[in-house]
Coordinates of C-alpha atoms in Angstrom, one line a residue:
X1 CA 73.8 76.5 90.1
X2 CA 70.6 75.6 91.4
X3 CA 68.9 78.5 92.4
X4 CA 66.3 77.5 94.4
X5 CA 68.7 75.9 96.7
X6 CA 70.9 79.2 96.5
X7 CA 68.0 81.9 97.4
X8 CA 67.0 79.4 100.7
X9 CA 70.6 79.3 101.9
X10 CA 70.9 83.0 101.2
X11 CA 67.5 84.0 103.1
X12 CA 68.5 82.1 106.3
X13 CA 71.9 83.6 106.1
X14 CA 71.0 87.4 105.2
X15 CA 68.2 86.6 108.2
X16 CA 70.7 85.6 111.0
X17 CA 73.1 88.3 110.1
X18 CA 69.9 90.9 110.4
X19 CA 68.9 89.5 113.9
X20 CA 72.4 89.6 114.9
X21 CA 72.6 93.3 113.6
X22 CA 69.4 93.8 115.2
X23 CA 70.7 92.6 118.8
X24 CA 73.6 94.8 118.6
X25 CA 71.2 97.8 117.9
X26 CA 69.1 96.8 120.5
X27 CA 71.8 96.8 123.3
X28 CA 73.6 99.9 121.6
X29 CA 72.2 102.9 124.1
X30 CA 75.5 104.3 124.1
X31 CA 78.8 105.8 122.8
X32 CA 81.3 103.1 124.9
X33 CA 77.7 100.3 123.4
X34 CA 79.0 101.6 119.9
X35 CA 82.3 102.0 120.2
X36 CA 83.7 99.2 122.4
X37 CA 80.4 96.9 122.8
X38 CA 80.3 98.0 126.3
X39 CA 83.4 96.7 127.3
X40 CA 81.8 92.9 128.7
X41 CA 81.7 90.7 125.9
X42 CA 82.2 87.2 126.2
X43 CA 86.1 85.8 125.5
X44 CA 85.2 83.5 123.2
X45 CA 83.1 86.0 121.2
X46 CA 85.8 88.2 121.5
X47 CA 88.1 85.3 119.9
X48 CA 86.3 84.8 117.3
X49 CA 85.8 88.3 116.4
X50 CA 89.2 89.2 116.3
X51 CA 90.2 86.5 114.3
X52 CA 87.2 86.8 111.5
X53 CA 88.2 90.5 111.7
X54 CA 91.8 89.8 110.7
X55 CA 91.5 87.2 108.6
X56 CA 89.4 88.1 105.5
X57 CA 88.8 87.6 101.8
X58 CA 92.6 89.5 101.1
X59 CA 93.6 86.5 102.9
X60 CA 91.7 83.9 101.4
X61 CA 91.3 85.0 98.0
X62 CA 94.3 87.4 97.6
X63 CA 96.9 85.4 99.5
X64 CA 95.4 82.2 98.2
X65 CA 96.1 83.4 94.7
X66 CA 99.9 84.7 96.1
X67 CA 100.4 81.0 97.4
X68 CA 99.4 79.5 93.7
X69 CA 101.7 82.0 92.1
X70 CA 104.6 81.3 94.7
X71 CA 104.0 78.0 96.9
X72 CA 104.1 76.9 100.4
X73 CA 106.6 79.4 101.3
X74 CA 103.2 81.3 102.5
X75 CA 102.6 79.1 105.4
X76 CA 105.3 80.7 107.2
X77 CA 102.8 83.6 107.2
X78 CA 100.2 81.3 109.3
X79 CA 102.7 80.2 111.6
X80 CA 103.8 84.2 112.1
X81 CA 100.5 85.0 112.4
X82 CA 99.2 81.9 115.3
X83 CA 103.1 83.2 116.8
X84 CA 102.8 87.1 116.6
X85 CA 99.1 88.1 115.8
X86 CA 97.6 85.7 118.4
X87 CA 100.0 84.3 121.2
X88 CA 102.1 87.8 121.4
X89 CA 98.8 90.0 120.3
X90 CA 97.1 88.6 122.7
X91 CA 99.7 88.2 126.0
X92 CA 102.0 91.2 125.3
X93 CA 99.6 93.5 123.9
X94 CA 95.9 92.3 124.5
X95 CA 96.2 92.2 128.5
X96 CA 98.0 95.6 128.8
X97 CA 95.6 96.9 125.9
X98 CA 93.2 95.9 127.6
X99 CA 93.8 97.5 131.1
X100 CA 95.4 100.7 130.3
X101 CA 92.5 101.6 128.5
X102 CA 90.1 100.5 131.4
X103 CA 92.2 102.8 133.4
X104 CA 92.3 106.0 130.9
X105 CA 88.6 105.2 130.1
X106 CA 89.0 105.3 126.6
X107 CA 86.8 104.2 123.6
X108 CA 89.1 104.0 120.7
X109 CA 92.6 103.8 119.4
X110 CA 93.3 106.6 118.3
X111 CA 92.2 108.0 121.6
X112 CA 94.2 105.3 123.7
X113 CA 97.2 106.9 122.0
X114 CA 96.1 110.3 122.5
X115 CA 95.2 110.2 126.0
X116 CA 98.3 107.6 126.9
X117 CA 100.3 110.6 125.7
X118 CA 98.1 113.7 126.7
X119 CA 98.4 115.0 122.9
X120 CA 95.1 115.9 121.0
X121 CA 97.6 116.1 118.1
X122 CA 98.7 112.3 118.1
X123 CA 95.0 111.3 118.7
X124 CA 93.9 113.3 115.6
X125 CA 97.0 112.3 113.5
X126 CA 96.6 108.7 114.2
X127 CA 92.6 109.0 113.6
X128 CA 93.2 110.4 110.1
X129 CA 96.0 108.2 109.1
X130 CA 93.3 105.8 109.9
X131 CA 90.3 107.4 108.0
X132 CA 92.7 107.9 104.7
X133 CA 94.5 104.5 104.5
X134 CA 91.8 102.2 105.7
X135 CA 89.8 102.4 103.0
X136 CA 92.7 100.8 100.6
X137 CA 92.5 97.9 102.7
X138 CA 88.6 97.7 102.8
X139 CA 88.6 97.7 99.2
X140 CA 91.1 95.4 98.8
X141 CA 88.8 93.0 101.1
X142 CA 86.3 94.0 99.0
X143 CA 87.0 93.1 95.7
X144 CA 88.2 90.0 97.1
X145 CA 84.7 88.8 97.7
X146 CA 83.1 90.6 94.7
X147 CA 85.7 88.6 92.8
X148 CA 84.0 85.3 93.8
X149 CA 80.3 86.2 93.5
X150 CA 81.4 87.7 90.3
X151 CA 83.2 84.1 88.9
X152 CA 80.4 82.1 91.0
X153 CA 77.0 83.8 90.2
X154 CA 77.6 84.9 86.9
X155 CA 76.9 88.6 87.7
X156 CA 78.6 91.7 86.5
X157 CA 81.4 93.1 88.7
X158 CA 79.6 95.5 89.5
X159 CA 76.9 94.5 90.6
X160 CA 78.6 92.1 93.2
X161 CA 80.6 95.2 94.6
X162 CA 77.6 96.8 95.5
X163 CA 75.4 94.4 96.8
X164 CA 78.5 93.5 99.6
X165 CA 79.0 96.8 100.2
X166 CA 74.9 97.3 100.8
X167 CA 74.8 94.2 103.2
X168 CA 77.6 95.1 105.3
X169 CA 76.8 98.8 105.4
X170 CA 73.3 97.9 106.7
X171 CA 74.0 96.3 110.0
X172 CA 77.7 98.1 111.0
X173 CA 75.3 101.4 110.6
X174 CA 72.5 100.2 113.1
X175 CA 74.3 98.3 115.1
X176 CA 78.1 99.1 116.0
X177 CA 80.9 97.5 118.0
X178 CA 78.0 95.2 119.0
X179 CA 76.8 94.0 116.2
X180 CA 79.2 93.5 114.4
X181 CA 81.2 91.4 117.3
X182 CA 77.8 89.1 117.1
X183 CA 77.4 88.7 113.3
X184 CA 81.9 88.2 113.3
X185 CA 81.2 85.0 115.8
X186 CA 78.1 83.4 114.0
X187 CA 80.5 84.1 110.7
X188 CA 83.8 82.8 112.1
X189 CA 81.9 79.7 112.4
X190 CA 80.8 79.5 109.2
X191 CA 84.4 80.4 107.5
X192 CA 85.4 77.3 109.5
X193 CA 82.8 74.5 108.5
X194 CA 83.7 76.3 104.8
X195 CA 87.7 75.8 105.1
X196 CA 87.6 72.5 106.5
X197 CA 85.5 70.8 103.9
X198 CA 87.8 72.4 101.1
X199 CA 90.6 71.1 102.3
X200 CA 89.1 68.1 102.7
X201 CA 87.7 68.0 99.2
X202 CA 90.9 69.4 97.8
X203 CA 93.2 66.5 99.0
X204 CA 90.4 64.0 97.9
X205 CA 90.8 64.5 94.8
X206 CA 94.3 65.3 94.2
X207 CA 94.3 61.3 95.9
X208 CA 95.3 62.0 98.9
X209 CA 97.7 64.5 101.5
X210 CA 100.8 62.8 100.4
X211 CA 99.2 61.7 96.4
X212 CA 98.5 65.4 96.3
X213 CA 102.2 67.5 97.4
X214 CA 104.1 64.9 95.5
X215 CA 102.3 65.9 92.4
X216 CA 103.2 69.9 93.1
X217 CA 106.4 68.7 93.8
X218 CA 107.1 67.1 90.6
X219 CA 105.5 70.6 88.5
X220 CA 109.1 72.1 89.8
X221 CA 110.4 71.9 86.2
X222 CA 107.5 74.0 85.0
X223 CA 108.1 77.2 86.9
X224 CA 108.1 80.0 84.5
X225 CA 111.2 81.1 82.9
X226 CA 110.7 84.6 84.0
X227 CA 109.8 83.3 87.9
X228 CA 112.8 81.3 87.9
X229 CA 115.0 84.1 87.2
X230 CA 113.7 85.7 90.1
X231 CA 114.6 83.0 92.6
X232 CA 111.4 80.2 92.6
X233 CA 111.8 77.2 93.2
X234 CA 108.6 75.5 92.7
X235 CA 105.6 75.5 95.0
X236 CA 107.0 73.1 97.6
X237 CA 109.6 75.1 98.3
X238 CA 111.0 78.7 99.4
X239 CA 112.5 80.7 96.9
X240 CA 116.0 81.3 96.7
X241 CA 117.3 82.6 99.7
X242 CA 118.1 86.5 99.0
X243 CA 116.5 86.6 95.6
X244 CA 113.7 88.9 94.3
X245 CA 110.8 87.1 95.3
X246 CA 112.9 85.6 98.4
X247 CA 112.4 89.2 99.9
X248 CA 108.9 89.5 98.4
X249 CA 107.7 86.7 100.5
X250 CA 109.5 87.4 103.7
X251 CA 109.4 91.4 104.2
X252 CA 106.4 92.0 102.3
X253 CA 104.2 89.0 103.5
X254 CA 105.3 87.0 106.1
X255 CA 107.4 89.9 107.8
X256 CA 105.0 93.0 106.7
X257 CA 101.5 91.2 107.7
X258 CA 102.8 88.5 110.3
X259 CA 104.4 91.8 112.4
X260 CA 101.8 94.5 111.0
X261 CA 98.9 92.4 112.8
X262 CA 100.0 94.6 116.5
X263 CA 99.4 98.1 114.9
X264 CA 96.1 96.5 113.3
X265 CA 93.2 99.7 115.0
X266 CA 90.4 97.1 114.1
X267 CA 91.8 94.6 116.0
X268 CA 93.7 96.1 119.0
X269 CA 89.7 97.8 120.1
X270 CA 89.0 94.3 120.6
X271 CA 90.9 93.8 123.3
X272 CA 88.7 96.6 125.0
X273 CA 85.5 94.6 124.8
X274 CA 86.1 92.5 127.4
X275 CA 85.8 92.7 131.2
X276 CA 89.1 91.2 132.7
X277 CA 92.5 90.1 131.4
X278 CA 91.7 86.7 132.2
X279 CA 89.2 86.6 129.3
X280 CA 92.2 87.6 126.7
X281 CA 93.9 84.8 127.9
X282 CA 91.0 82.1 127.6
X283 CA 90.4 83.6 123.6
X284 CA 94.0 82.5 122.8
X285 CA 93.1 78.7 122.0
X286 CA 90.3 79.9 119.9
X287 CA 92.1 82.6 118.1
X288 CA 95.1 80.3 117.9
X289 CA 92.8 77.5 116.1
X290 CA 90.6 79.6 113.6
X291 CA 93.9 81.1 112.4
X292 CA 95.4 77.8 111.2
X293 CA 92.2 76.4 110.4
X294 CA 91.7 79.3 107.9
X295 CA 94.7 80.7 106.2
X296 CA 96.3 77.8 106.7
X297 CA 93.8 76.1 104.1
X298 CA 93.6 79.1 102.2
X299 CA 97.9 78.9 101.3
X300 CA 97.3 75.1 100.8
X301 CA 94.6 75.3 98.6
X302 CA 96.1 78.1 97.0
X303 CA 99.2 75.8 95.8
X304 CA 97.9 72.6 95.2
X305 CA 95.1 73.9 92.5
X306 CA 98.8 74.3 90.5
X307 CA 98.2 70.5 90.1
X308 CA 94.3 70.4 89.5
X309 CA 94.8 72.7 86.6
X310 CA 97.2 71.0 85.0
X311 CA 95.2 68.1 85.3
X312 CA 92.2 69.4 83.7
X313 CA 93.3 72.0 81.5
X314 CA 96.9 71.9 80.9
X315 CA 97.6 75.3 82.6
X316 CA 99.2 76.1 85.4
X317 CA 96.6 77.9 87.6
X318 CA 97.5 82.1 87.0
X319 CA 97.9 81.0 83.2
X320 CA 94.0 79.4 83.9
X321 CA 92.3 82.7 84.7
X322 CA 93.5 84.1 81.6
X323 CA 90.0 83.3 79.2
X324 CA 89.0 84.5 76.1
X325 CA 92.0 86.8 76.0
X326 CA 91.8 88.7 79.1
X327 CA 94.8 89.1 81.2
X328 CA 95.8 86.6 84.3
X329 CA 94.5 87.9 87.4
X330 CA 95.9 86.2 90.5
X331 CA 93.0 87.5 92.7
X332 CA 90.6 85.1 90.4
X333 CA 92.7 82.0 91.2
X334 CA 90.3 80.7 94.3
X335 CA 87.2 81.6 92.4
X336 CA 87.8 79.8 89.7
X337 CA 89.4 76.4 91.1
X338 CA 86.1 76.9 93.5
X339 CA 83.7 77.1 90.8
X340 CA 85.5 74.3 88.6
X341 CA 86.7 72.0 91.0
X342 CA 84.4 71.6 94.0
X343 CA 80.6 70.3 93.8
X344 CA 77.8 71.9 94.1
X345 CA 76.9 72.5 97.6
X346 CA 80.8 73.7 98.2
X347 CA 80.4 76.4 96.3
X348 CA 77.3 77.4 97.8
X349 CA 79.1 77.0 101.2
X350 CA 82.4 78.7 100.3
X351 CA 80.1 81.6 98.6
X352 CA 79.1 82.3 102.1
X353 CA 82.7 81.7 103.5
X354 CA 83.7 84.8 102.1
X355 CA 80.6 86.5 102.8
X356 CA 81.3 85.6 106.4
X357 CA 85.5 86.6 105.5
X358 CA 84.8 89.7 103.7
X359 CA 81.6 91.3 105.9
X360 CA 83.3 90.3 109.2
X361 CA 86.7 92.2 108.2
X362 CA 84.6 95.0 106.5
X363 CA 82.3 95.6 109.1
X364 CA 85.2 96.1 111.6
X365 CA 86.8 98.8 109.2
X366 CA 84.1 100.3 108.5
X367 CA 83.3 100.7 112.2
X368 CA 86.7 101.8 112.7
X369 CA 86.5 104.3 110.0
X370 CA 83.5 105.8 111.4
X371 CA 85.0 106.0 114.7
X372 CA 87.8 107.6 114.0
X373 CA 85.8 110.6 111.8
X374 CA 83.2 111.5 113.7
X375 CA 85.1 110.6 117.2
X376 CA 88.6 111.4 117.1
X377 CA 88.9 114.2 114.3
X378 CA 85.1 115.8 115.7
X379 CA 85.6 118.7 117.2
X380 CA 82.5 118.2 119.6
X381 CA 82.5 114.8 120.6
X382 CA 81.7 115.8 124.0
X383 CA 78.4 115.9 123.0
X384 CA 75.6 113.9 123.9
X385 CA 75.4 110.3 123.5
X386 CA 72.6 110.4 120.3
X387 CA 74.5 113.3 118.9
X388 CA 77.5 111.2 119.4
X389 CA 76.0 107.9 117.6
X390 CA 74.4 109.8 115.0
X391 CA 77.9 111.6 113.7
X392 CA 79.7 108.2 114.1
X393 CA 77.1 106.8 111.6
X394 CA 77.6 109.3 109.3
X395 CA 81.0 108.3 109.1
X396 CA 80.4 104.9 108.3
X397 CA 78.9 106.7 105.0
X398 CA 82.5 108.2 104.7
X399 CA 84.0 104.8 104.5
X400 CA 81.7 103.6 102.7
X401 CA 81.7 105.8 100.0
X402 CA 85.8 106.1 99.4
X403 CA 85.9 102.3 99.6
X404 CA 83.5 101.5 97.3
X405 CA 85.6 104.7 94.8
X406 CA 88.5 102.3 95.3
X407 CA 86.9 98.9 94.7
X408 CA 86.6 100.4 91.1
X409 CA 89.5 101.9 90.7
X410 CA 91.9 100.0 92.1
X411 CA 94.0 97.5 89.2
X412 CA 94.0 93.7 88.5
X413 CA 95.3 91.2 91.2
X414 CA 95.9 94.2 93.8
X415 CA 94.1 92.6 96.4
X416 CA 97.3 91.2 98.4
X417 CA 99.1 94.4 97.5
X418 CA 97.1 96.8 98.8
X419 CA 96.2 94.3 102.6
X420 CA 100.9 95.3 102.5
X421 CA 100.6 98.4 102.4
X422 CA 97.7 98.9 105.0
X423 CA 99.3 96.9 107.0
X424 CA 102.9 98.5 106.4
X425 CA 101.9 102.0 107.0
X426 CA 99.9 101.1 110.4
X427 CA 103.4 99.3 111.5
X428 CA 105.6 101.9 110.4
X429 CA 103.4 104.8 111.8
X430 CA 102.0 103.2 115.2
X431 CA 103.6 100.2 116.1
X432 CA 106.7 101.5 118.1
X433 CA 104.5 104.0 120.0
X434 CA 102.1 101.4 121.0
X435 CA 104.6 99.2 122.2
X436 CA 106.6 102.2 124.0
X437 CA 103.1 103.0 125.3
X438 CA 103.1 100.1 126.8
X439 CA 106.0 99.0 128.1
X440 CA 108.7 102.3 128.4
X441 CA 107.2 104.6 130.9
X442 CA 109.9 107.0 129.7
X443 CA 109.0 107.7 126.4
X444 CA 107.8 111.4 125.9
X445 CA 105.2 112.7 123.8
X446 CA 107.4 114.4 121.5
X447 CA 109.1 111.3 120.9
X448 CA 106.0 109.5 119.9
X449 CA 104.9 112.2 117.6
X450 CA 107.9 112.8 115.7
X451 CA 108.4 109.1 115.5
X452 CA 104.5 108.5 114.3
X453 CA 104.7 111.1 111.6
X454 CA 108.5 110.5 110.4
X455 CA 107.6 107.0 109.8
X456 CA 104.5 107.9 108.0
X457 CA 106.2 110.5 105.3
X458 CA 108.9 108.4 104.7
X459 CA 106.8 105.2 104.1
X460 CA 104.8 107.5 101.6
X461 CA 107.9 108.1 100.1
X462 CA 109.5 105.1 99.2
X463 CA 105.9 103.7 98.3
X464 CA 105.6 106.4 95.8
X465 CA 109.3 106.5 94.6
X466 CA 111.5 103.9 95.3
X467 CA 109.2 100.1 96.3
X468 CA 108.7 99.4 92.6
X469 CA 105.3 97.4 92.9
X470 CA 103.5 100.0 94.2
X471 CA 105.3 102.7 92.4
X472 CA 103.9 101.0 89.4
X473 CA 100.6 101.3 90.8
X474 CA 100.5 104.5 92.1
X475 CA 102.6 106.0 88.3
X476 CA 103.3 109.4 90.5
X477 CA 107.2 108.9 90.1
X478 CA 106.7 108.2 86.5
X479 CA 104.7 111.3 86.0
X480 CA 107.5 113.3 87.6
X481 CA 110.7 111.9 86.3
X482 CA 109.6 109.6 83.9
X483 CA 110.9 106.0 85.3
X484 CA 109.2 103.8 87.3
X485 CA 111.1 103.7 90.7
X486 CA 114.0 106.0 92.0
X487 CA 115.8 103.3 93.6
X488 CA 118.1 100.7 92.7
X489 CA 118.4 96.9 93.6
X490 CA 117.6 95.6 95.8
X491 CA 115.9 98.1 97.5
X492 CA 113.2 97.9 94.5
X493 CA 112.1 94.8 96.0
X494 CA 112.4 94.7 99.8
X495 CA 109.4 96.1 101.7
X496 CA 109.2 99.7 103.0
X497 CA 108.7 98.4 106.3
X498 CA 112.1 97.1 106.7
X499 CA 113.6 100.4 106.2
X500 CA 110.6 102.9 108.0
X501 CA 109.7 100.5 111.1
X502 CA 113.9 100.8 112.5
X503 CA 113.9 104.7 111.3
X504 CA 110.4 104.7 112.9
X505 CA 111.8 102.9 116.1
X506 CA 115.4 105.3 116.2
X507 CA 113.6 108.3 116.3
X508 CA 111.0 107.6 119.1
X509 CA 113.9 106.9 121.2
X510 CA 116.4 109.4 120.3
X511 CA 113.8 111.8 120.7
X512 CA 112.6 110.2 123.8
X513 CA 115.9 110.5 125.4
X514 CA 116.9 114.0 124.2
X515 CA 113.2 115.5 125.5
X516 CA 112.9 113.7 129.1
X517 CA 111.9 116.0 131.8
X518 CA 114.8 117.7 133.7
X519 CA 114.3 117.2 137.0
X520 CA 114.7 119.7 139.6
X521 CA 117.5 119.7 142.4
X522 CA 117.1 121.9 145.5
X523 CA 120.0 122.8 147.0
X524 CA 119.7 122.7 151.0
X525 CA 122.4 125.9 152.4

């Protein structure tokens, strides 16, 4: 790569995202500046923010390596997510977000829940299901973008870990809700530019949009034997319906993140940034837009380097990242059909698309990490303001340290995995709460509470014991009874969320129901 070119782009990029940081710390006087960017940002900032916070390098890298291990089928995902994380996130969630929180004057999610319910316990609950779990996901988004600086720069794993970590650490501590909102804009633009050209690249030259999905087609008969037996069908196609990987692809991906985006703590605290509902309803176009323009590539891309690899090396492209005897890793799919395929100046440009992807996301975790510690589990957070900003920043070291633990720890091709089961747990544990907040004025507080924590032990639970993928990972139900999962097909293979989110949902209203409020009846003698 040529350097020279490299170290300018880098300078000018690493500059803007200081003066942006900068900005935010400059207009950060206060706890609701830090916390909720004092609650008048502009829609289309807002937009923008949301969507580079949802949308990150476990999208782009990790899901881009899912779609060139198991097709097209992901673009269902996109159209879940333009369908449920933007349209309904955004009219059903956003504006009621939005001005219940005005109302209860409250500054972060875990609050909104607390104080929507009057129960210090369900605040503190929801703040530490937050401070443990989020981390998993921030590494995942992590090592998605260490992943490519690694294959692209030639550097050490890491090394590349660290230096993200280091950039994006630096301006979410200075600078909070607001400087992070202003760096997530200037990099949702630059994801964009980045996307577009690699599509446009990509279909070049394949030979064209219609040259290039004939060509996956036609690598049906290649699908491994192994695959095949679990339902694929070739990339242009869904698996079979009610096979293995059928359910893999619809309740872990499409259903688990397309749904889990509404319990998403990172992004529902955007929706309290700006000043009026009519602002949440001019940041749908935007949202809508970035979402396809993105993912939407990402899945695409993902596929057709199937084709390019078997063009140039004979390989099929999981089979391609396996080098010099090192084992396949599907989260090093994108950087290397980056790397190989596109010129120059793309990878340059994609190199600071998942910058953009991966600090954007981060920065909003880590922000929401440090919220929650020092904020919601802090005993005194009625403190002043500066005492207030100072513990929150301190728990941005919190995140930052368990995330960077993981980043290391964490297996091979984990990335999409470990996005599931952030998103799973945040769906299982908060969704139907949130929605009940919402929209059923009489839910109780003890419903909420025994449906917030039911759903979050028995997620654990058939994570650690019966969901075979992440049983595997975890090796806790080995240790203890020496096989791999406790369950049986099919339930080995359909997501935990389809069994805790209804159990989650029965249980806040039965409770609901049995603990309403008697009323009293005076009898007039």
């Amino acid at each position: 790569m040529d350097n020279q070119l490299l170290y300018v782009m880098l300078v000018l990029y690493l500059g803007m995202t200081a003066f942006l940081g900068y900005l935010g710390f400059r207009h950060t006087k206060s706890a609701k500046d830090y916390m909720i960017a004092g609650g008048n940002v502009h829609p289309v900032l807002m937009a923008l923010a949301y969507g580079a916070t949802f949308i990150s390098t476990s999208a782009i890298v990790g899901f881009g390596g899912v779609a060139a291990v198991y097709g097209m089928s992901l673009l269902w995902l996109t159209a879940c997510n333009i369908l449920v994380g933007i349209f309904i996130a955004f009219v059903f969630y956003g504006v009621k977000t939005r001005k219940l929180a005005h109302q209860l004057q409250v500054k972060t999610f875990p609050e909104f829940l607390g104080v929507r319910f009057e129960s210090p316990f369900i605040r503190k609950f929801a703040a530490g299901v937050i401070s443990l779990a989020m981390p998993l996901y921030a590494a995942a988004v992590m090592i998605g973008g260490a992943r490519y600086m690694e294959e692209a720069l030639s550097m050490s794993y890491t090394s590349a870990v660290l230096i993200f970590a280091v950039i994006v650490f630096a301006y979410v501590f200075f600078g909070g809700l607001r400087g992070v909102i202003y760096t997530d804009a200037m990099q949702a633009v630059i994801m964009i530019v980045g996307m577009i050209a690699l599509a446009v690249l990509t279909y070049t030259s394949l030979g064209g949009i219609t040259a290039a999905h004939t060509k996956l087609t036609a690598l049906t008969h290649l699908v491994p034997p192994a695959l095949a037996a679990k339902g694929h069908q070739g990339w242009a196609a869904m698996p079979a319906l009610g096979s293995e990987l059928w359910w893999f692809v619809t309740s872990t991906l499409i259903l688990g993140v397309g749904i889990g985006v509404l319990a998403q703590p990172q992004l529902a605290v955007r929706f309290m940034t700006v000043a009026s509902s009519k602002d949440i309803y001019k940041g749908l176009s935007v949202g809508a837009l970035f979402i396809l323009f993105i993912p939407g590539v990402a899945y695409t891309v993902g596929a057709l380097s199937n084709v390019y690899f078997m063009e140039h090396a004979d390989k099929l492209a999981l089979a391609a990242t396996a080098v010099g005897g090192a084992a396949p890793n599907i989260d090093k799919i994108i950087p290397l059909y980056i790397t190989q395929a596109m010129p120059e100046w793309l990878k340059y440009l994609f190199l600071f698309t998942l910058l953009s992807a991966a600090m954007s996301t981060l920065s909003g975790q880590f922000h929401i990490i440090s919220t929650s510690v020092s904020y919601d589990l802090n005993p005194s957070r009625s403190g002043s303001d500066k005492k207030t900003l100072l513990v929150a920043r301190l728990g941005t070291l919190f995140g930052f340290a368990v995330t960077i633990l993981l980043a290391f720890q964490l297996p091979l091709g984990v990335i999409a995995i470990a996005t599931a089961l952030f998103f799973g747990m945040c769906t299982s544990a908060f969704l139907p709460m949130y929605t009940a907040a919402l929209y059923w004025p009489k839910v109780t507080p003890q419903g909420a509470v025994w449906s917030m924590v039911t759903a979050s032990i028995v997620y654990s639970v058939v994570v650690l014991f019966m969901h075979e993928r992440e049983a595997a990972i975890f090796g806790l139900c080995f240790k203890l009874f020496g096989v791999s999962t406790l369950a049986v097909a099919p339930w080995t293979y359909i997501d935990p969320l389809v069994i805790t989110l209804p159990i989650s949902s029965l249980v806040l209203v039965v409770v609901s129901v049995v603990t309403q409020p008697v009323q009293q009846v005076v009898t007039v003698k």
